[in-house]
Amino acid sequence: MAHEVRAVVARKKGAPVSVETIVVPDPGPGEALVKVEACGVCHTDLHYREGGINDEFPFLLGHEAAGRVEAVGEGVTGIEPGDFVILNWRAVCGQCRACSKGKPWYCFATHNATQPMTLLDGTPLSPALGIGAFAEKTLVAAGQCTKVDPAAPAAAAGLLGCGVMAGFGAAVNTGAVGRGDTVAVIGCGGVGMAAVAGARLAGASKVIAVDIDQRKLDRAMTMGATHTVDGAKGNVVEAVRELTGGFGADVVVEAVGRPETYQQAFYARDLAGTVVLVGVPTPEMKVELPLLDVFGRGGALKSSWYGDCLPSRDFPALIDLYLGGRFDLDAFVTETIGLGDVEEAFEKMHGGDVLRSVVVL
Ligand code: APR
Ligand code: ZN
Ligand code: ZN
């Protein structure tokens, strides 16, 4: 039996999203039907609506979600109806060349549900990042569900499904921040703020938050930053060097996704240090660096996909840190809203006072 549920759909490039009735099939082999409890509003949802990802309209938006498994299809093991799960958009295959080399967080063949969700007239929907969770129910591959402690409220837990995990993982997984390291995070939105918190939890001795918005800097100090640098006011590279004995930070996380902030990250790191790019650039952006500096400064220039996370390893661990009072996920939830408020939440993204608006169902 298919399910008719309310959901947020982007029908046309640049047009406001609408709440519509969609049809969600019962789970087939390897799939899970999830009753969504909360889903954060991410920049990527807006990029879909603006046609910046691809042209496969209509899109079913939403991808930072937590909910309860309602039903599972044939052959699904590991989750069952009633389980509280966080959805992920990189269900690892276990077989591709990355997985077979023992690096499943790079999986090159991640999978999604195979049956389409549709509009009432049968038009198939393209679910954002293979999830589509601004919906009362959604259909995903079972591997996209990671069971976590149900004591965590859904609004906070769901954020681990994308931005918060990306930032936290950029520092901890990709940057491999360790005890005593100095770290700078450029851009302290939801992603960068999670990198700040992650770096501190990993034992960094200094965590320097860089942003051009004073409100973000103030908040970063409550999330684990030890120092702040206002990028609107001075030379970021100089300021970070000054705070790190004149050398630069061991790890610099770039969480803006722009050439100028990438250059700052490149020069604000110590010799043999690591730059982690987790901010997502747009296609026309280019970065120019003296090749001699790339060589001479050594170290590693890395990108972080989804925080190089392994959901089965990282989601339950971060939820446990949250429940233990060591990682304040609630601080990322600026407001809770309804399904009908997503368009307004997109507008608020530009204002800078929201880390995350979270749709609660
Ligand atoms: N220098 C420092 N900070 C900057 C600069 C700059 N030149 N320009 C913008 N910022 C800050 C903003 O003030 C804001 O606090 O970067 C932050 C970006 O935050 P958000 O817009 O909330 O974005 P977020 O959700 O954190 O995502 C950051 O990661 O996943 C990607 O697509 C996402 O590229 C985006 C990035
Ligand atoms: Zn794989
Ligand atoms: Zn996202």
Short mmCIF file of C-alpha atoms and ligand atoms in Angstrom, two decimals:
data_model
loop_
_atom_site.label_atom_id
_atom_site.label_comp_id
_atom_site.label_asym_id
_atom_site.label_seq_id
_atom_site.Cartn_x
_atom_site.Cartn_y
_atom_site.Cartn_z
CA MET A 1 0.00 0.00 0.00
CA ALA A 2 1.38 3.41 -0.95
CA HIS A 3 1.24 6.31 1.46
CA GLU A 4 -0.07 9.78 0.64
CA VAL A 5 1.79 12.34 2.75
CA ARG A 6 2.52 16.07 2.81
CA ALA A 7 5.92 17.15 1.57
CA VAL A 8 7.92 20.15 0.36
CA VAL A 9 8.40 20.10 -3.40
CA ALA A 10 10.44 22.38 -5.68
CA ARG A 11 8.69 22.18 -9.05
CA LYS A 12 10.58 24.75 -11.05
CA LYS A 13 13.97 26.44 -11.07
CA GLY A 14 13.95 29.48 -8.79
CA ALA A 15 10.23 29.21 -7.97
CA PRO A 16 9.09 29.14 -4.34
CA VAL A 17 8.67 25.66 -2.91
CA SER A 18 5.21 24.34 -2.12
CA VAL A 19 3.72 21.84 0.31
CA GLU A 20 2.08 19.09 -1.73
CA THR A 21 0.68 15.62 -1.33
CA ILE A 22 3.10 13.00 -2.58
CA VAL A 23 2.96 9.24 -2.90
CA VAL A 24 5.50 7.15 -1.01
CA PRO A 25 5.56 3.44 -1.87
CA ASP A 26 5.91 0.68 0.67
CA PRO A 27 9.54 -0.41 0.99
CA GLY A 28 10.79 -2.91 -1.53
CA PRO A 29 13.84 -5.15 -1.11
CA GLY A 30 16.63 -3.31 0.70
CA GLU A 31 14.49 -0.24 1.39
CA ALA A 32 13.07 1.39 4.51
CA LEU A 33 10.05 3.61 5.01
CA VAL A 34 10.79 6.27 7.61
CA LYS A 35 8.33 8.45 9.48
CA VAL A 36 10.25 11.72 9.57
CA GLU A 37 10.26 13.55 12.91
CA ALA A 38 12.58 16.47 12.11
CA CYS A 39 14.61 17.76 9.18
CA GLY A 40 17.01 20.71 9.09
CA VAL A 41 17.02 23.28 6.29
CA CYS A 42 20.42 23.21 4.55
CA HIS A 43 21.96 25.38 1.83
CA THR A 44 21.96 22.39 -0.46
CA ASP A 45 18.15 22.35 -0.43
CA LEU A 46 18.21 25.92 -1.64
CA HIS A 47 20.79 25.02 -4.29
CA TYR A 48 18.43 22.32 -5.59
CA ARG A 49 15.57 24.80 -5.77
CA GLU A 50 17.76 27.24 -7.66
CA GLY A 51 18.70 24.59 -10.20
CA GLY A 52 22.31 24.71 -9.01
CA ILE A 53 22.67 20.94 -8.57
CA ASN A 54 20.90 19.57 -11.65
CA ASP A 55 17.72 20.03 -13.68
CA GLU A 56 15.85 16.99 -12.48
CA PHE A 57 12.78 18.86 -11.23
CA PRO A 58 10.52 18.30 -9.38
CA PHE A 59 12.66 17.85 -6.30
CA LEU A 60 11.52 16.52 -2.96
CA LEU A 61 13.67 18.63 -0.62
CA GLY A 62 15.12 17.96 2.84
CA HIS A 63 18.02 15.73 3.84
CA GLU A 64 19.15 16.46 7.45
CA ALA A 65 16.70 14.23 9.20
CA ALA A 66 15.86 11.89 12.01
CA GLY A 67 12.78 9.75 12.43
CA ARG A 68 11.35 6.33 13.16
CA VAL A 69 11.52 3.34 10.88
CA GLU A 70 7.93 2.46 9.96
CA ALA A 71 8.52 -0.54 7.72
CA VAL A 72 11.40 -2.35 6.07
CA GLY A 73 11.51 -4.29 2.82
CA GLU A 74 12.66 -7.79 2.08
CA GLY A 75 16.19 -8.71 3.09
CA VAL A 76 16.74 -5.72 5.39
CA THR A 77 18.70 -6.52 8.49
CA GLY A 78 20.03 -4.28 11.23
CA ILE A 79 17.02 -1.97 11.51
CA GLU A 80 13.40 -2.70 12.29
CA PRO A 81 10.11 -0.82 12.68
CA GLY A 82 10.21 1.51 15.66
CA ASP A 83 13.95 2.17 15.54
CA PHE A 84 15.01 5.80 15.94
CA VAL A 85 17.36 6.60 13.07
CA ILE A 86 19.35 9.43 11.54
CA LEU A 87 19.29 9.44 7.73
CA ASN A 88 22.53 9.68 5.79
CA TRP A 89 23.11 10.44 2.14
CA ARG A 90 26.07 8.13 1.68
CA ALA A 91 24.92 4.56 2.28
CA VAL A 92 28.13 2.67 1.69
CA CYS A 93 28.06 -0.23 -0.76
CA GLY A 94 30.75 -2.38 0.81
CA GLN A 95 32.03 -3.47 -2.61
CA CYS A 96 33.41 -0.57 -4.63
CA ARG A 97 37.14 0.08 -4.86
CA ALA A 98 37.09 2.48 -1.89
CA CYS A 99 35.11 0.08 0.27
CA SER A 100 37.28 -2.85 -0.71
CA LYS A 101 40.37 -0.89 0.26
CA GLY A 102 38.92 -0.45 3.74
CA LYS A 103 37.98 3.22 3.29
CA PRO A 104 34.19 3.02 3.17
CA TRP A 105 33.77 6.71 4.06
CA TYR A 106 34.97 7.41 0.51
CA CYS A 107 32.51 4.89 -1.01
CA PHE A 108 32.16 5.64 -4.73
CA ALA A 109 28.90 3.73 -5.21
CA THR A 110 26.59 4.88 -2.41
CA HIS A 111 22.98 3.89 -2.91
CA ASN A 112 19.44 5.14 -2.40
CA ALA A 113 15.93 3.70 -2.60
CA THR A 114 15.23 2.20 -6.02
CA GLN A 115 11.48 2.85 -6.17
CA PRO A 116 10.51 6.45 -6.91
CA MET A 117 8.34 8.64 -4.73
CA THR A 118 5.91 10.56 -6.94
CA LEU A 119 3.48 13.44 -7.20
CA LEU A 120 -0.20 12.44 -7.18
CA ASP A 121 -0.19 12.36 -10.99
CA GLY A 122 2.63 9.81 -10.99
CA THR A 123 5.47 12.22 -11.85
CA PRO A 124 8.60 10.87 -10.17
CA LEU A 125 10.30 13.12 -7.62
CA SER A 126 14.06 13.59 -7.29
CA PRO A 127 14.76 13.40 -3.57
CA ALA A 128 17.45 15.86 -2.37
CA LEU A 129 20.69 13.91 -1.83
CA GLY A 130 18.67 10.71 -2.25
CA ILE A 131 16.68 11.41 0.92
CA GLY A 132 13.77 13.87 0.55
CA ALA A 133 12.81 14.34 4.18
CA PHE A 134 10.69 17.48 4.25
CA ALA A 135 7.92 14.92 4.18
CA GLU A 136 5.83 13.11 6.73
CA LYS A 137 7.30 9.87 5.41
CA THR A 138 10.16 9.11 3.07
CA LEU A 139 11.59 6.06 1.35
CA VAL A 140 15.35 5.40 1.54
CA ALA A 141 17.81 2.57 1.16
CA ALA A 142 18.03 0.74 4.48
CA GLY A 143 21.73 1.60 4.63
CA GLN A 144 20.77 5.25 4.80
CA CYS A 145 19.30 4.66 8.27
CA THR A 146 21.62 4.67 11.26
CA LYS A 147 20.11 3.63 14.56
CA VAL A 148 20.96 5.94 17.48
CA ASP A 149 19.88 6.36 21.10
CA PRO A 150 16.21 7.46 21.03
CA ALA A 151 16.78 9.64 24.07
CA ALA A 152 18.06 12.34 21.70
CA PRO A 153 15.40 14.77 20.43
CA ALA A 154 14.87 14.47 16.68
CA ALA A 155 15.47 18.15 15.88
CA ALA A 156 19.01 17.99 17.25
CA ALA A 157 19.78 14.45 16.10
CA GLY A 158 18.75 15.07 12.50
CA LEU A 159 21.37 17.77 12.10
CA LEU A 160 24.04 15.10 12.26
CA GLY A 161 22.70 13.90 8.93
CA CYS A 162 24.48 16.66 7.02
CA GLY A 163 25.95 20.01 8.04
CA VAL A 164 26.98 19.31 11.61
CA MET A 165 28.56 15.99 10.68
CA ALA A 166 30.34 17.63 7.75
CA GLY A 167 31.92 20.26 9.98
CA PHE A 168 32.69 18.00 12.91
CA GLY A 169 34.17 15.38 10.60
CA ALA A 170 36.16 17.97 8.65
CA ALA A 171 38.10 18.71 11.83
CA VAL A 172 38.16 15.29 13.46
CA ASN A 173 38.14 12.81 10.56
CA THR A 174 39.67 14.66 7.62
CA GLY A 175 41.89 17.07 9.55
CA ALA A 176 42.68 14.42 12.17
CA VAL A 177 42.95 17.12 14.83
CA GLY A 178 44.70 15.68 17.85
CA ARG A 179 45.64 16.60 21.39
CA GLY A 180 47.54 19.86 21.60
CA ASP A 181 47.00 20.87 17.97
CA THR A 182 46.28 24.44 17.04
CA VAL A 183 43.27 24.80 14.78
CA ALA A 184 41.67 27.67 12.87
CA VAL A 185 38.18 27.45 11.39
CA ILE A 186 37.32 29.97 8.69
CA GLY A 187 33.56 30.52 8.45
CA CYS A 188 31.45 29.73 11.49
CA GLY A 189 28.01 28.92 10.13
CA GLY A 190 26.48 25.58 11.06
CA VAL A 191 29.33 23.70 9.39
CA GLY A 192 32.23 25.72 10.76
CA MET A 193 30.68 25.88 14.22
CA ALA A 194 30.60 22.08 14.31
CA ALA A 195 34.27 22.05 13.26
CA VAL A 196 35.05 24.35 16.20
CA ALA A 197 33.23 22.04 18.60
CA GLY A 198 34.86 18.95 17.08
CA ALA A 199 38.36 20.40 17.23
CA ARG A 200 37.93 21.26 20.88
CA LEU A 201 36.55 17.82 21.73
CA ALA A 202 39.49 16.24 19.93
CA GLY A 203 41.83 18.01 22.31
CA ALA A 204 43.04 21.02 20.32
CA SER A 205 44.95 23.44 22.49
CA LYS A 206 43.78 26.46 20.52
CA VAL A 207 40.69 26.78 18.38
CA ILE A 208 40.62 30.05 16.47
CA ALA A 209 37.24 30.93 15.02
CA VAL A 210 37.31 33.24 11.99
CA ASP A 211 34.21 34.92 10.59
CA ILE A 212 33.13 38.30 9.25
CA ASP A 213 30.03 38.33 11.46
CA GLN A 214 30.58 39.21 15.12
CA ARG A 215 27.50 37.23 16.17
CA LYS A 216 29.12 34.07 14.82
CA LEU A 217 32.33 34.82 16.68
CA ASP A 218 30.47 35.34 19.94
CA ARG A 219 28.66 32.06 19.49
CA ALA A 220 31.86 30.24 18.56
CA MET A 221 33.31 31.17 21.96
CA THR A 222 30.45 29.26 23.59
CA MET A 223 31.03 26.24 21.31
CA GLY A 224 34.68 25.66 22.10
CA ALA A 225 36.66 28.42 20.39
CA THR A 226 39.51 29.80 22.46
CA HIS A 227 40.15 32.84 20.24
CA THR A 228 38.34 34.72 17.51
CA VAL A 229 39.44 36.69 14.47
CA ASP A 230 37.13 39.12 12.74
CA GLY A 231 37.88 38.62 9.05
CA ALA A 232 36.12 41.86 8.18
CA LYS A 233 38.57 43.88 10.24
CA GLY A 234 42.09 42.79 9.59
CA ASN A 235 44.49 40.38 7.99
CA VAL A 236 43.28 36.90 8.86
CA VAL A 237 46.58 35.17 8.06
CA GLU A 238 48.56 37.56 10.24
CA ALA A 239 46.06 37.28 13.07
CA VAL A 240 46.11 33.47 13.06
CA ARG A 241 49.91 33.43 12.93
CA GLU A 242 50.09 35.86 15.81
CA LEU A 243 47.87 33.59 17.91
CA THR A 244 50.04 30.56 17.10
CA GLY A 245 53.49 31.76 18.03
CA GLY A 246 54.04 33.29 14.60
CA PHE A 247 53.75 29.96 12.79
CA GLY A 248 50.16 29.33 11.74
CA ALA A 249 47.76 26.61 12.84
CA ASP A 250 48.39 22.89 12.52
CA VAL A 251 44.98 22.41 10.91
CA VAL A 252 42.88 25.05 9.15
CA VAL A 253 39.31 24.20 8.21
CA GLU A 254 37.81 26.27 5.40
CA ALA A 255 34.03 26.23 5.89
CA VAL A 256 33.00 29.00 3.51
CA GLY A 257 33.84 27.61 0.07
CA ARG A 258 35.42 30.66 -1.57
CA PRO A 259 38.81 31.23 -3.22
CA GLU A 260 39.81 34.08 -0.92
CA THR A 261 39.07 32.14 2.24
CA TYR A 262 40.83 29.09 0.80
CA GLN A 263 43.92 31.23 0.25
CA GLN A 264 43.69 32.45 3.82
CA ALA A 265 43.46 28.85 4.98
CA PHE A 266 46.47 27.93 2.86
CA TYR A 267 48.69 30.61 4.40
CA ALA A 268 47.24 30.56 7.93
CA ARG A 269 48.51 27.02 8.47
CA ASP A 270 51.93 26.11 9.80
CA LEU A 271 54.55 24.42 7.61
CA ALA A 272 53.54 20.79 7.04
CA GLY A 273 50.09 21.60 8.38
CA THR A 274 46.76 20.54 6.94
CA VAL A 275 44.11 22.52 5.09
CA VAL A 276 40.66 20.99 5.00
CA LEU A 277 38.16 22.35 2.50
CA VAL A 278 34.61 21.55 3.61
CA GLY A 279 32.90 24.68 2.23
CA VAL A 280 31.46 23.92 -1.19
CA PRO A 281 32.62 26.20 -4.02
CA THR A 282 30.59 27.02 -7.14
CA PRO A 283 31.69 25.92 -10.64
CA GLU A 284 33.19 29.23 -11.75
CA MET A 285 35.53 29.63 -8.75
CA LYS A 286 39.26 29.33 -9.31
CA VAL A 287 42.17 29.52 -6.92
CA GLU A 288 45.66 30.62 -7.89
CA LEU A 289 48.63 29.75 -5.68
CA PRO A 290 52.37 29.87 -6.30
CA LEU A 291 53.27 26.24 -6.98
CA LEU A 292 56.47 26.79 -5.06
CA ASP A 293 54.40 27.59 -1.96
CA VAL A 294 52.33 24.46 -2.47
CA PHE A 295 55.57 22.48 -2.48
CA GLY A 296 57.55 24.52 -0.01
CA ARG A 297 54.87 24.68 2.67
CA GLY A 298 54.41 20.93 2.59
CA GLY A 299 51.70 19.17 4.50
CA ALA A 300 48.31 18.25 3.16
CA LEU A 301 45.59 20.01 1.20
CA LYS A 302 42.48 17.92 1.71
CA SER A 303 38.80 18.06 0.88
CA SER A 304 36.21 16.70 3.24
CA TRP A 305 33.18 14.97 1.77
CA TYR A 306 30.42 14.87 4.34
CA GLY A 307 33.12 15.10 7.01
CA ASP A 308 34.55 11.82 5.69
CA CYS A 309 32.08 10.29 8.06
CA LEU A 310 31.10 6.71 8.47
CA PRO A 311 27.52 7.02 9.73
CA SER A 312 27.56 3.68 11.52
CA ARG A 313 30.63 4.76 13.47
CA ASP A 314 30.08 8.50 13.86
CA PHE A 315 26.35 9.09 14.35
CA PRO A 316 25.91 6.94 17.47
CA ALA A 317 29.18 8.27 18.91
CA LEU A 318 28.17 11.91 18.44
CA ILE A 319 24.72 11.26 19.87
CA ASP A 320 26.37 9.73 22.92
CA LEU A 321 28.61 12.80 23.28
CA TYR A 322 25.49 14.96 23.03
CA LEU A 323 23.57 12.94 25.61
CA GLY A 324 26.61 13.05 27.87
CA GLY A 325 26.56 16.85 27.75
CA ARG A 326 29.84 17.17 25.85
CA PHE A 327 28.57 18.26 22.44
CA ASP A 328 25.79 20.84 22.40
CA LEU A 329 23.73 19.87 19.36
CA ASP A 330 20.81 21.94 20.62
CA ALA A 331 22.86 25.08 20.06
CA PHE A 332 22.65 24.45 16.30
CA VAL A 333 18.85 24.51 16.35
CA THR A 334 18.07 28.20 16.04
CA GLU A 335 14.36 27.68 15.44
CA THR A 336 11.85 24.93 14.83
CA ILE A 337 9.36 25.47 12.02
CA GLY A 338 6.61 23.66 10.12
CA LEU A 339 6.63 22.15 6.62
CA GLY A 340 5.00 25.31 5.29
CA ASP A 341 7.85 27.54 6.49
CA VAL A 342 10.74 26.21 4.40
CA GLU A 343 10.62 29.04 1.87
CA GLU A 344 10.85 31.58 4.69
CA ALA A 345 13.75 29.65 6.18
CA PHE A 346 15.60 29.94 2.85
CA GLU A 347 15.23 33.71 3.07
CA LYS A 348 16.55 33.76 6.63
CA MET A 349 19.72 31.96 5.54
CA HIS A 350 21.02 35.18 4.08
CA GLY A 351 20.46 37.13 7.30
CA GLY A 352 23.21 35.31 9.17
CA ASP A 353 21.37 34.92 12.47
CA VAL A 354 20.29 31.34 11.86
CA LEU A 355 22.54 28.31 12.25
CA ARG A 356 19.73 25.93 11.39
CA SER A 357 15.99 26.17 10.98
CA VAL A 358 14.59 22.72 11.65
CA VAL A 359 11.26 21.45 10.37
CA VAL A 360 9.56 19.44 13.09
CA LEU A 361 6.79 17.10 12.03
N1 APR B 1 35.54 35.13 5.87
C1 APR B 1 35.11 34.49 6.99
N2 APR B 1 33.84 34.03 7.13
C2 APR B 1 33.00 34.24 6.13
C3 APR B 1 33.39 34.89 4.92
C4 APR B 1 34.72 35.35 4.83
N3 APR B 1 35.15 35.98 3.75
N4 APR B 1 32.30 34.93 4.11
C5 APR B 1 31.30 34.33 4.76
N5 APR B 1 31.71 33.92 5.98
C6 APR B 1 30.94 33.24 7.03
C7 APR B 1 29.53 33.73 7.19
O1 APR B 1 29.47 34.90 7.99
C8 APR B 1 28.86 32.53 7.86
O2 APR B 1 28.96 32.60 9.27
O3 APR B 1 30.82 31.87 6.69
C9 APR B 1 29.68 31.36 7.35
C10 APR B 1 28.91 30.49 6.38
O4 APR B 1 27.89 29.93 7.09
P1 APR B 1 26.49 29.48 6.49
O5 APR B 1 26.12 30.39 5.39
O6 APR B 1 25.55 29.29 7.63
O7 APR B 1 26.83 28.07 5.81
P2 APR B 1 27.06 26.64 6.45
O8 APR B 1 25.79 25.92 6.55
O9 APR B 1 27.92 26.72 7.65
O10 APR B 1 27.90 25.98 5.26
C11 APR B 1 29.18 26.47 4.95
O11 APR B 1 29.77 24.47 3.79
O12 APR B 1 28.43 22.69 3.24
C12 APR B 1 29.00 23.86 2.79
O13 APR B 1 27.50 24.63 1.09
C13 APR B 1 27.98 24.88 2.39
O14 APR B 1 29.64 26.18 1.34
C14 APR B 1 28.81 26.10 2.47
C15 APR B 1 29.68 25.86 3.67
ZN ZN B 2 31.51 1.44 -1.74
ZN ZN B 3 23.03 19.49 3.68
#
